[in-house]
Amino acid sequence: MLGRQVEAVLLLWLSCCVLAVWRYSMKSTIYSIFSTRSSIILEYEGDTFKSWDIPEGCKVQNKSSPKTLLYCKTPGNHKISPININDEDERLLTVDSSNICFLWYYTVIITIWVYDPENASPEELQWTAKEPSVNSMVLTKQMNTLGQYPVIYTLEKGLKYDPGPLTPDGTWIIHLPMTSDDIIKQIRGNKVSFQDCFIASLQFLLTFPMNVISDPPEYEPLSLPAGSPLLASWHTCIPTFVLLATEHETFQTNNSFQTWTKVRAPPGVLTEAQRHSLRDVILLDQRILFLVEGTIYLKTKDSFKIIDENNGIAGTGILGFSKRRWCQIRYLYKLASKKSLLFAWSKDVVYAGYTNLRFLVFTTISKLKDVLKLSPGDTLEIMTVEYLWHPQEVAFMLSHCTDCSTIKDVRIVLFNSMHSKYVLQDFDIQVAKETQLDCRFLLSAMPDMILWDGHSTYYSHNNFTEVGIIETDSGNTNLSLIAEGSKVHNVVADTTGNILVKMENNDLFYIKDGIAEIVPLSRWVNTTAETALVLDKSFQVNILHYNQNLDEKYQLHLQSYPLVLELQSKNKGLEDMCPYLTFQHDVHSQFYHLDKGDSLTVWTQIVYPENRGLDILVDYYGSNILTWTQNTEYEIASGFCTKSMITRFFQTTNYESVKNYYDLEKKNTGLTLIKIRPSEYTRTCPTVIPVFEISVGCDPTKYIQVQGFNNTRCHRRDFSYVIDKELLRDSPHENLKVRYEVAKYGCPRTVDMEEMFHPVVELYDENGFIKIVDANFILWEVHGRNDYMYNSTMQQNGCINEAQTWDIMIEENPGVPMEDIWGPQNYRPCFSYAIGTPGDLSQPYEIINYSNKNALKWSSSYAAMYVYRLKVLDPNYSFCNLTTYFAIESLGQIPRSSIYLVAALVFVLMLTFISVLVLSYFWYSKIYRRFIIEPLHKPPGKQKKN
């Protein structure tokens, strides 16, 4: 029933179209398993169809049907085209002989099974199934018997989650936590085959639920001006969370338009004209920003309000706004409160917006004129503001002219927030005065970008050193001439360097990052359909259809687009062969963090024909704070050269005994963008070139703790104790009463008074234990106790000069808190003649590390409580200030009380005892005398006789 409904909807879609176009698809939307085993659906739209022209290696189910099934059992490139009155584009379908045939299926609670697209249920093909079909259940159980089981890996942090045993229903269940900074997962399995077929790995998104806004029926529609093309905005990191504005309604979805809601405005807030005058939209986590006639409005679940001077931004005159285009979770997640969320601009002011939607004036036209060194009479306007892939940089695209009669110059200024510096780039193109340009920065180490107006596209490569207009192979730069007069609608770039340019009539053009040539693709959608380009859960480009004439349930339809297959079809006819066979690497994350002493090793390998002379190059952009070495190995066999290169990134700065420690640290922290690429590549090269960030500095998730101490598993309650004033460093006049906070210090460890204690420090981050800290560290008792010692001397630890001690450091830094007196910033080793001065080496050595076996011992034989704070001292160990608390409870005799106190107590007790004796004597004497004088029983008297 569901299949017939979907088919009816597709027929309705076709009925609205009049021009001829044909396309192909497969049962699954995942084209990575497009092979000789796949059944290919051929589909023709139009009235001029006669039959299909099919090569010998393929067989068609019904050659004269506009919609039929094609089977190609012979691998290779097959020329497919319809036979009709008007010649239509032919396609070269690349049919692979891959043994990867099966796919993983998962549900939201991470229930996983195996399915075969050729034998799956309609629910499985449409990703609405809650349980496996009979065929999938049998296949999953068979694969499990052969040793198959799925494992989920997270791509950012590299975490691994294993399943439980196979359930009787033929599914695996995996439990994993929801996260906000590691949302891209991948299901992988063992290399197990069934009937010579393997399972393809599956990448998907898993994050906290993204709620959509659902308004009451009485709310009023928000829409674009009549005749406007579709406008789509999606969440930067979650492409399935999309907002679509049309000339009739605005829609929102959190599952790539499997379901959707309408986003509207409360009655009376906007006029009729304003509600149909949307200029732009931005979709944030749980908020939507609308730009209506120069005013920004904020839409949430419960409110619809204007953003104006109360939020730090002008209430009118806003020309546009933009947000970050690239998902950089690992870097931005930790600094979300400090980084801007979006930019908005008016004619002469640029505003930066932050997470609470508070805006600040970022820059002005007059300031930008100073950067460009322009005269006050020149005209300078803000065309757009865009974020780069570098998360700390933003670009201002400006138009400049003097007389402004016919042409204007387009200039670009970059601002780096780390250095608070504006830099005018070597970028200058001239366009007509009325031209409106837009731009996008690509996912590249260098700030590569693509620009476009209504008719042409422009490029800037290799840090603005290569700038120009993009041409077709015939030298045509006006895309409107190729697209029957249509204008550029939107441009979408994916994470692999593919760029699609969509025209308003649905013609598509392809650009490869780094190549200044544009290729028209075969027509996929009819020119009369309303469509927009969006990304799916795998960050692949899809085509979103909208038809207001259909039933509300079917007005929106997402269609997968086989970009790789379409490119292969076009590339076969071009003399544009890839210069290498394979290019491989082991970069699996977009973000890496380096601390002091850390290094990152990257392996790359390229295989190319002998005598081609290709190299592997490293491009970098950003902070110049890294050093790298390269080790290259060559191997030549059978006419091919294999070049393998290992690149190691690291720092060489020595922070020991420097005078400007903190300044030197600041100078050597920052962010560097790295791209490792072949020295030559063309549009036909399919390999993804690795681009990643290396952040150097303190990782805020790092922390240390002493082995054997765990603050989270202590079930004791807070308690108080008193420290005798004679045991305190500052010699106060009174004893010190201390409140022991279990949540802060953790459970104390109990040791015998004769037992020495050597702390072993462990380093952790958000993923758990990393390693044992082998660097020097110091500790001090936080309440000022000094009745503990160290078991080794400076001489026993190999000191040549006198080592630093707490007494020396306190004397050198009077009035400074204990935590700041001594640390990596002023540490001086005692193992060199050049550092320090001679002294008494028989003093205790107060620095500990993992290997020197220096330990604490207790100078008192009485029970005591010690609360220590430990700090890593080595200046070359970490950018972080690594400290932790731990507590020791030593067992011994109860402390001896003062003799005066004892004497006083004895005197009071004796006085009390004597007083009781005296009082009891008088009391009993009184009773005794009473009974002697007055007998207890009187003798009876005599009675008279009558």
PDB file of C-alpha atoms in Angstrom, residues 366-598:
ATOM      1  CA  SER A 366      35.273  54.005   8.294  1.00  0.00           C
ATOM      2  CA  LYS A 367      37.566  51.491  10.006  1.00  0.00           C
ATOM      3  CA  LEU A 368      37.630  49.297   6.920  1.00  0.00           C
ATOM      4  CA  LYS A 369      38.500  52.349   4.818  1.00  0.00           C
ATOM      5  CA  ASP A 370      41.533  52.843   7.052  1.00  0.00           C
ATOM      6  CA  VAL A 371      42.548  49.224   6.461  1.00  0.00           C
ATOM      7  CA  LEU A 372      42.288  49.726   2.684  1.00  0.00           C
ATOM      8  CA  LYS A 373      43.922  53.177   2.966  1.00  0.00           C
ATOM      9  CA  LEU A 374      41.115  54.826   1.008  1.00  0.00           C
ATOM     10  CA  SER A 375      40.277  58.488   0.840  1.00  0.00           C
ATOM     11  CA  PRO A 376      37.084  59.635   2.628  1.00  0.00           C
ATOM     12  CA  GLY A 377      35.427  60.408  -0.711  1.00  0.00           C
ATOM     13  CA  ASP A 378      35.668  56.841  -2.024  1.00  0.00           C
ATOM     14  CA  THR A 379      32.598  54.611  -1.877  1.00  0.00           C
ATOM     15  CA  LEU A 380      33.039  51.416   0.123  1.00  0.00           C
ATOM     16  CA  GLU A 381      30.148  49.007   0.729  1.00  0.00           C
ATOM     17  CA  ILE A 382      29.798  45.689   2.546  1.00  0.00           C
ATOM     18  CA  MET A 383      28.734  42.978   0.114  1.00  0.00           C
ATOM     19  CA  THR A 384      28.819  40.027   2.509  1.00  0.00           C
ATOM     20  CA  VAL A 385      30.571  38.656   5.590  1.00  0.00           C
ATOM     21  CA  GLU A 386      31.650  35.010   5.706  1.00  0.00           C
ATOM     22  CA  TYR A 387      33.408  32.705   8.136  1.00  0.00           C
ATOM     23  CA  LEU A 388      36.480  30.852   6.915  1.00  0.00           C
ATOM     24  CA  TRP A 389      37.217  27.226   7.692  1.00  0.00           C
ATOM     25  CA  HIS A 390      39.763  28.648  10.139  1.00  0.00           C
ATOM     26  CA  PRO A 391      37.478  29.063  13.184  1.00  0.00           C
ATOM     27  CA  GLN A 392      39.201  32.260  14.334  1.00  0.00           C
ATOM     28  CA  GLU A 393      38.948  34.166  11.084  1.00  0.00           C
ATOM     29  CA  VAL A 394      36.203  36.015   9.245  1.00  0.00           C
ATOM     30  CA  ALA A 395      36.213  37.656   5.820  1.00  0.00           C
ATOM     31  CA  PHE A 396      34.630  40.935   4.741  1.00  0.00           C
ATOM     32  CA  MET A 397      33.866  41.114   1.029  1.00  0.00           C
ATOM     33  CA  LEU A 398      33.728  44.774   0.060  1.00  0.00           C
ATOM     34  CA  SER A 399      32.927  46.727  -3.086  1.00  0.00           C
ATOM     35  CA  HIS A 400      35.001  49.827  -3.791  1.00  0.00           C
ATOM     36  CA  CYS A 401      34.644  52.465  -6.434  1.00  0.00           C
ATOM     37  CA  THR A 402      35.669  56.092  -6.929  1.00  0.00           C
ATOM     38  CA  ASP A 403      33.274  57.511  -9.516  1.00  0.00           C
ATOM     39  CA  CYS A 404      30.983  54.421  -9.387  1.00  0.00           C
ATOM     40  CA  SER A 405      29.780  54.934 -12.949  1.00  0.00           C
ATOM     41  CA  THR A 406      30.065  51.469 -14.517  1.00  0.00           C
ATOM     42  CA  ILE A 407      32.333  49.110 -12.584  1.00  0.00           C
ATOM     43  CA  LYS A 408      33.451  48.458  -9.041  1.00  0.00           C
ATOM     44  CA  ASP A 409      36.362  46.597  -7.445  1.00  0.00           C
ATOM     45  CA  VAL A 410      35.747  43.665  -5.131  1.00  0.00           C
ATOM     46  CA  ARG A 411      38.183  43.501  -2.214  1.00  0.00           C
ATOM     47  CA  ILE A 412      38.520  41.055   0.690  1.00  0.00           C
ATOM     48  CA  VAL A 413      39.728  41.807   4.205  1.00  0.00           C
ATOM     49  CA  LEU A 414      40.378  39.028   6.723  1.00  0.00           C
ATOM     50  CA  PHE A 415      40.180  39.477  10.484  1.00  0.00           C
ATOM     51  CA  ASN A 416      41.970  37.100  12.875  1.00  0.00           C
ATOM     52  CA  SER A 417      40.442  37.118  16.366  1.00  0.00           C
ATOM     53  CA  MET A 418      43.517  35.555  17.988  1.00  0.00           C
ATOM     54  CA  HIS A 419      45.728  38.469  16.984  1.00  0.00           C
ATOM     55  CA  SER A 420      42.915  41.071  16.593  1.00  0.00           C
ATOM     56  CA  LYS A 421      44.359  41.992  13.215  1.00  0.00           C
ATOM     57  CA  TYR A 422      42.851  43.059   9.875  1.00  0.00           C
ATOM     58  CA  VAL A 423      44.698  41.980   6.731  1.00  0.00           C
ATOM     59  CA  LEU A 424      43.871  43.198   3.212  1.00  0.00           C
ATOM     60  CA  GLN A 425      44.239  40.262   0.822  1.00  0.00           C
ATOM     61  CA  ASP A 426      45.776  40.308  -2.630  1.00  0.00           C
ATOM     62  CA  PHE A 427      42.356  39.866  -4.202  1.00  0.00           C
ATOM     63  CA  ASP A 428      40.912  42.293  -6.711  1.00  0.00           C
ATOM     64  CA  ILE A 429      38.327  41.561  -9.374  1.00  0.00           C
ATOM     65  CA  GLN A 430      36.183  44.019 -11.258  1.00  0.00           C
ATOM     66  CA  VAL A 431      32.469  43.555 -11.843  1.00  0.00           C
ATOM     67  CA  ALA A 432      29.609  45.680 -13.128  1.00  0.00           C
ATOM     68  CA  LYS A 433      28.277  48.263 -10.721  1.00  0.00           C
ATOM     69  CA  GLU A 434      24.902  46.526 -10.277  1.00  0.00           C
ATOM     70  CA  THR A 435      26.432  43.049  -9.738  1.00  0.00           C
ATOM     71  CA  GLN A 436      25.710  41.365  -6.412  1.00  0.00           C
ATOM     72  CA  LEU A 437      28.302  38.797  -5.365  1.00  0.00           C
ATOM     73  CA  ASP A 438      28.046  36.040  -2.801  1.00  0.00           C
ATOM     74  CA  CYS A 439      30.818  33.705  -1.656  1.00  0.00           C
ATOM     75  CA  ARG A 440      31.655  30.566   0.308  1.00  0.00           C
ATOM     76  CA  PHE A 441      34.955  29.492   1.802  1.00  0.00           C
ATOM     77  CA  LEU A 442      35.806  25.862   1.148  1.00  0.00           C
ATOM     78  CA  LEU A 443      37.032  23.165   3.483  1.00  0.00           C
ATOM     79  CA  SER A 444      40.699  23.726   2.786  1.00  0.00           C
ATOM     80  CA  ALA A 445      43.791  24.594   4.768  1.00  0.00           C
ATOM     81  CA  MET A 446      44.397  27.682   2.657  1.00  0.00           C
ATOM     82  CA  PRO A 447      41.469  30.132   2.522  1.00  0.00           C
ATOM     83  CA  ASP A 448      40.180  28.881  -0.847  1.00  0.00           C
ATOM     84  CA  MET A 449      36.842  30.323  -1.863  1.00  0.00           C
ATOM     85  CA  ILE A 450      34.253  30.364  -4.609  1.00  0.00           C
ATOM     86  CA  LEU A 451      32.227  33.448  -5.547  1.00  0.00           C
ATOM     87  CA  TRP A 452      29.238  33.887  -7.822  1.00  0.00           C
ATOM     88  CA  ASP A 453      26.786  36.383  -9.185  1.00  0.00           C
ATOM     89  CA  GLY A 454      23.682  35.663 -11.246  1.00  0.00           C
ATOM     90  CA  HIS A 455      25.598  34.437 -14.302  1.00  0.00           C
ATOM     91  CA  SER A 456      29.214  33.524 -13.480  1.00  0.00           C
ATOM     92  CA  THR A 457      31.413  31.922 -10.850  1.00  0.00           C
ATOM     93  CA  TYR A 458      34.818  33.079  -9.632  1.00  0.00           C
ATOM     94  CA  TYR A 459      37.591  31.382  -7.684  1.00  0.00           C
ATOM     95  CA  SER A 460      40.423  32.169  -5.299  1.00  0.00           C
ATOM     96  CA  HIS A 461      42.989  29.453  -4.591  1.00  0.00           C
ATOM     97  CA  ASN A 462      46.156  29.034  -2.555  1.00  0.00           C
ATOM     98  CA  ASN A 463      45.708  31.907  -0.132  1.00  0.00           C
ATOM     99  CA  PHE A 464      44.492  34.437  -2.722  1.00  0.00           C
ATOM    100  CA  THR A 465      47.494  33.900  -5.012  1.00  0.00           C
ATOM    101  CA  GLU A 466      45.310  32.532  -7.826  1.00  0.00           C
ATOM    102  CA  VAL A 467      42.172  34.536  -8.619  1.00  0.00           C
ATOM    103  CA  GLY A 468      39.938  34.517 -11.691  1.00  0.00           C
ATOM    104  CA  ILE A 469      36.673  33.562 -13.341  1.00  0.00           C
ATOM    105  CA  ILE A 470      35.763  29.907 -13.811  1.00  0.00           C
ATOM    106  CA  GLU A 471      35.320  28.718 -17.397  1.00  0.00           C
ATOM    107  CA  THR A 472      33.944  25.680 -19.162  1.00  0.00           C
ATOM    108  CA  ASP A 473      36.258  23.599 -21.334  1.00  0.00           C
ATOM    109  CA  SER A 474      35.144  25.706 -24.302  1.00  0.00           C
ATOM    110  CA  GLY A 475      36.047  28.962 -22.548  1.00  0.00           C
ATOM    111  CA  ASN A 476      32.489  30.021 -21.715  1.00  0.00           C
ATOM    112  CA  THR A 477      32.196  32.012 -18.471  1.00  0.00           C
ATOM    113  CA  ASN A 478      28.487  32.889 -18.638  1.00  0.00           C
ATOM    114  CA  LEU A 479      26.504  29.988 -17.208  1.00  0.00           C
ATOM    115  CA  SER A 480      23.211  31.632 -18.129  1.00  0.00           C
ATOM    116  CA  LEU A 481      24.023  31.140 -21.812  1.00  0.00           C
ATOM    117  CA  ILE A 482      24.332  27.400 -21.205  1.00  0.00           C
ATOM    118  CA  ALA A 483      21.300  27.222 -18.898  1.00  0.00           C
ATOM    119  CA  GLU A 484      18.842  28.831 -21.314  1.00  0.00           C
ATOM    120  CA  GLY A 485      19.059  32.246 -19.641  1.00  0.00           C
ATOM    121  CA  SER A 486      18.544  30.989 -16.103  1.00  0.00           C
ATOM    122  CA  LYS A 487      20.404  32.568 -13.176  1.00  0.00           C
ATOM    123  CA  VAL A 488      22.520  30.949 -10.468  1.00  0.00           C
ATOM    124  CA  HIS A 489      20.248  29.798  -7.639  1.00  0.00           C
ATOM    125  CA  ASN A 490      22.640  28.452  -5.005  1.00  0.00           C
ATOM    126  CA  VAL A 491      26.064  26.887  -4.587  1.00  0.00           C
ATOM    127  CA  VAL A 492      26.765  23.981  -2.236  1.00  0.00           C
ATOM    128  CA  ALA A 493      30.183  22.588  -1.341  1.00  0.00           C
ATOM    129  CA  ASP A 494      30.621  19.280   0.494  1.00  0.00           C
ATOM    130  CA  THR A 495      33.424  18.112   2.770  1.00  0.00           C
ATOM    131  CA  THR A 496      35.323  16.331  -0.024  1.00  0.00           C
ATOM    132  CA  GLY A 497      35.971  19.307  -2.304  1.00  0.00           C
ATOM    133  CA  ASN A 498      32.968  18.835  -4.592  1.00  0.00           C
ATOM    134  CA  ILE A 499      31.047  22.003  -5.499  1.00  0.00           C
ATOM    135  CA  LEU A 500      27.632  21.993  -7.160  1.00  0.00           C
ATOM    136  CA  VAL A 501      26.245  25.095  -8.821  1.00  0.00           C
ATOM    137  CA  LYS A 502      22.470  24.966  -9.256  1.00  0.00           C
ATOM    138  CA  MET A 503      20.652  27.238 -11.658  1.00  0.00           C
ATOM    139  CA  GLU A 504      17.069  28.391 -11.171  1.00  0.00           C
ATOM    140  CA  ASN A 505      15.989  26.073 -14.003  1.00  0.00           C
ATOM    141  CA  ASN A 506      17.615  23.127 -12.142  1.00  0.00           C
ATOM    142  CA  ASP A 507      20.616  22.775 -14.446  1.00  0.00           C
ATOM    143  CA  LEU A 508      23.656  21.615 -12.473  1.00  0.00           C
ATOM    144  CA  PHE A 509      27.336  22.464 -12.901  1.00  0.00           C
ATOM    145  CA  TYR A 510      30.279  20.862 -11.145  1.00  0.00           C
ATOM    146  CA  ILE A 511      33.503  22.426  -9.854  1.00  0.00           C
ATOM    147  CA  LYS A 512      36.393  20.656  -8.119  1.00  0.00           C
ATOM    148  CA  ASP A 513      38.203  22.516  -5.358  1.00  0.00           C
ATOM    149  CA  GLY A 514      41.535  23.762  -6.704  1.00  0.00           C
ATOM    150  CA  ILE A 515      40.540  23.500 -10.379  1.00  0.00           C
ATOM    151  CA  ALA A 516      39.338  26.574 -12.275  1.00  0.00           C
ATOM    152  CA  GLU A 517      37.052  24.757 -14.693  1.00  0.00           C
ATOM    153  CA  ILE A 518      33.310  24.141 -14.501  1.00  0.00           C
ATOM    154  CA  VAL A 519      31.530  21.140 -16.051  1.00  0.00           C
ATOM    155  CA  PRO A 520      27.822  21.049 -16.978  1.00  0.00           C
ATOM    156  CA  LEU A 521      26.183  17.876 -15.678  1.00  0.00           C
ATOM    157  CA  SER A 522      23.416  15.906 -17.304  1.00  0.00           C
ATOM    158  CA  ARG A 523      19.973  17.241 -16.532  1.00  0.00           C
ATOM    159  CA  TRP A 524      18.494  15.405 -13.554  1.00  0.00           C
ATOM    160  CA  VAL A 525      15.360  17.426 -12.764  1.00  0.00           C
ATOM    161  CA  ASN A 526      12.846  19.064 -15.050  1.00  0.00           C
ATOM    162  CA  THR A 527      13.230  22.798 -15.510  1.00  0.00           C
ATOM    163  CA  THR A 528       9.769  23.573 -14.128  1.00  0.00           C
ATOM    164  CA  ALA A 529      10.244  21.844 -10.750  1.00  0.00           C
ATOM    165  CA  GLU A 530      10.964  23.890  -7.626  1.00  0.00           C
ATOM    166  CA  THR A 531      14.070  22.442  -5.989  1.00  0.00           C
ATOM    167  CA  ALA A 532      16.939  23.256  -3.661  1.00  0.00           C
ATOM    168  CA  LEU A 533      20.235  21.566  -2.855  1.00  0.00           C
ATOM    169  CA  VAL A 534      20.607  20.227   0.689  1.00  0.00           C
ATOM    170  CA  LEU A 535      22.854  17.734   2.498  1.00  0.00           C
ATOM    171  CA  ASP A 536      21.774  14.402   3.947  1.00  0.00           C
ATOM    172  CA  LYS A 537      22.895  12.567   7.093  1.00  0.00           C
ATOM    173  CA  SER A 538      26.102  11.503   5.330  1.00  0.00           C
ATOM    174  CA  PHE A 539      26.837  15.086   4.209  1.00  0.00           C
ATOM    175  CA  GLN A 540      26.104  14.131   0.589  1.00  0.00           C
ATOM    176  CA  VAL A 541      24.286  16.536  -1.723  1.00  0.00           C
ATOM    177  CA  ASN A 542      20.575  15.735  -2.264  1.00  0.00           C
ATOM    178  CA  ILE A 543      17.829  17.493  -4.214  1.00  0.00           C
ATOM    179  CA  LEU A 544      14.824  18.736  -2.262  1.00  0.00           C
ATOM    180  CA  HIS A 545      11.587  19.088  -4.262  1.00  0.00           C
ATOM    181  CA  TYR A 546       8.646  21.302  -3.366  1.00  0.00           C
ATOM    182  CA  ASN A 547       5.240  21.254  -5.075  1.00  0.00           C
ATOM    183  CA  GLN A 548       2.524  23.378  -3.534  1.00  0.00           C
ATOM    184  CA  ASN A 549      -0.143  21.775  -5.766  1.00  0.00           C
ATOM    185  CA  LEU A 550       0.155  18.353  -4.137  1.00  0.00           C
ATOM    186  CA  ASP A 551      -1.518  17.096  -1.019  1.00  0.00           C
ATOM    187  CA  GLU A 552       0.122  18.592   2.064  1.00  0.00           C
ATOM    188  CA  LYS A 553       1.573  15.193   3.010  1.00  0.00           C
ATOM    189  CA  TYR A 554       3.520  14.992  -0.265  1.00  0.00           C
ATOM    190  CA  GLN A 555       4.487  18.617  -0.904  1.00  0.00           C
ATOM    191  CA  LEU A 556       8.113  17.984   0.028  1.00  0.00           C
ATOM    192  CA  HIS A 557      10.238  15.174  -1.332  1.00  0.00           C
ATOM    193  CA  LEU A 558      13.979  14.525  -0.899  1.00  0.00           C
ATOM    194  CA  GLN A 559      15.714  12.841  -3.811  1.00  0.00           C
ATOM    195  CA  SER A 560      19.191  11.350  -3.560  1.00  0.00           C
ATOM    196  CA  TYR A 561      21.662  12.464  -6.198  1.00  0.00           C
ATOM    197  CA  PRO A 562      24.456  10.096  -7.321  1.00  0.00           C
ATOM    198  CA  LEU A 563      27.102  12.775  -7.757  1.00  0.00           C
ATOM    199  CA  VAL A 564      30.024  10.347  -8.037  1.00  0.00           C
ATOM    200  CA  LEU A 565      28.323   8.313 -10.764  1.00  0.00           C
ATOM    201  CA  GLU A 566      27.333  11.447 -12.657  1.00  0.00           C
ATOM    202  CA  LEU A 567      30.905  12.697 -12.506  1.00  0.00           C
ATOM    203  CA  GLN A 568      32.211   9.390 -13.769  1.00  0.00           C
ATOM    204  CA  SER A 569      29.766   9.612 -16.661  1.00  0.00           C
ATOM    205  CA  LYS A 570      31.067  13.064 -17.619  1.00  0.00           C
ATOM    206  CA  ASN A 571      34.737  12.398 -16.953  1.00  0.00           C
ATOM    207  CA  LYS A 572      34.861   9.449 -19.353  1.00  0.00           C
ATOM    208  CA  GLY A 573      34.392  11.814 -22.252  1.00  0.00           C
ATOM    209  CA  LEU A 574      37.072  14.278 -21.120  1.00  0.00           C
ATOM    210  CA  GLU A 575      40.805  14.018 -21.620  1.00  0.00           C
ATOM    211  CA  ASP A 576      41.385  14.600 -17.954  1.00  0.00           C
ATOM    212  CA  MET A 577      42.989  11.475 -16.526  1.00  0.00           C
ATOM    213  CA  CYS A 578      44.040  11.396 -12.903  1.00  0.00           C
ATOM    214  CA  PRO A 579      47.867  11.392 -12.731  1.00  0.00           C
ATOM    215  CA  TYR A 580      47.955   8.802  -9.940  1.00  0.00           C
ATOM    216  CA  LEU A 581      46.254   5.492  -9.217  1.00  0.00           C
ATOM    217  CA  THR A 582      45.700   5.792  -5.481  1.00  0.00           C
ATOM    218  CA  PHE A 583      46.352   8.281  -2.722  1.00  0.00           C
ATOM    219  CA  GLN A 584      45.943   6.926   0.800  1.00  0.00           C
ATOM    220  CA  HIS A 585      46.366   8.358   4.293  1.00  0.00           C
ATOM    221  CA  ASP A 586      45.572   7.592   7.932  1.00  0.00           C
ATOM    222  CA  VAL A 587      43.941  10.910   8.858  1.00  0.00           C
ATOM    223  CA  HIS A 588      40.614   9.979  10.447  1.00  0.00           C
ATOM    224  CA  SER A 589      39.786  13.114  12.396  1.00  0.00           C
ATOM    225  CA  GLN A 590      39.336  16.759  11.565  1.00  0.00           C
ATOM    226  CA  PHE A 591      40.849  17.951  14.829  1.00  0.00           C
ATOM    227  CA  TYR A 592      44.027  17.066  16.745  1.00  0.00           C
ATOM    228  CA  HIS A 593      45.351  18.599  19.937  1.00  0.00           C
ATOM    229  CA  LEU A 594      49.042  18.835  20.825  1.00  0.00           C
ATOM    230  CA  ASP A 595      50.406  19.635  24.262  1.00  0.00           C
ATOM    231  CA  LYS A 596      54.040  20.152  25.224  1.00  0.00           C
ATOM    232  CA  GLY A 597      56.050  17.107  24.301  1.00  0.00           C
ATOM    233  CA  ASP A 598      53.300  15.676  22.080  1.00  0.00           C
TER     234      ASP A 598
END
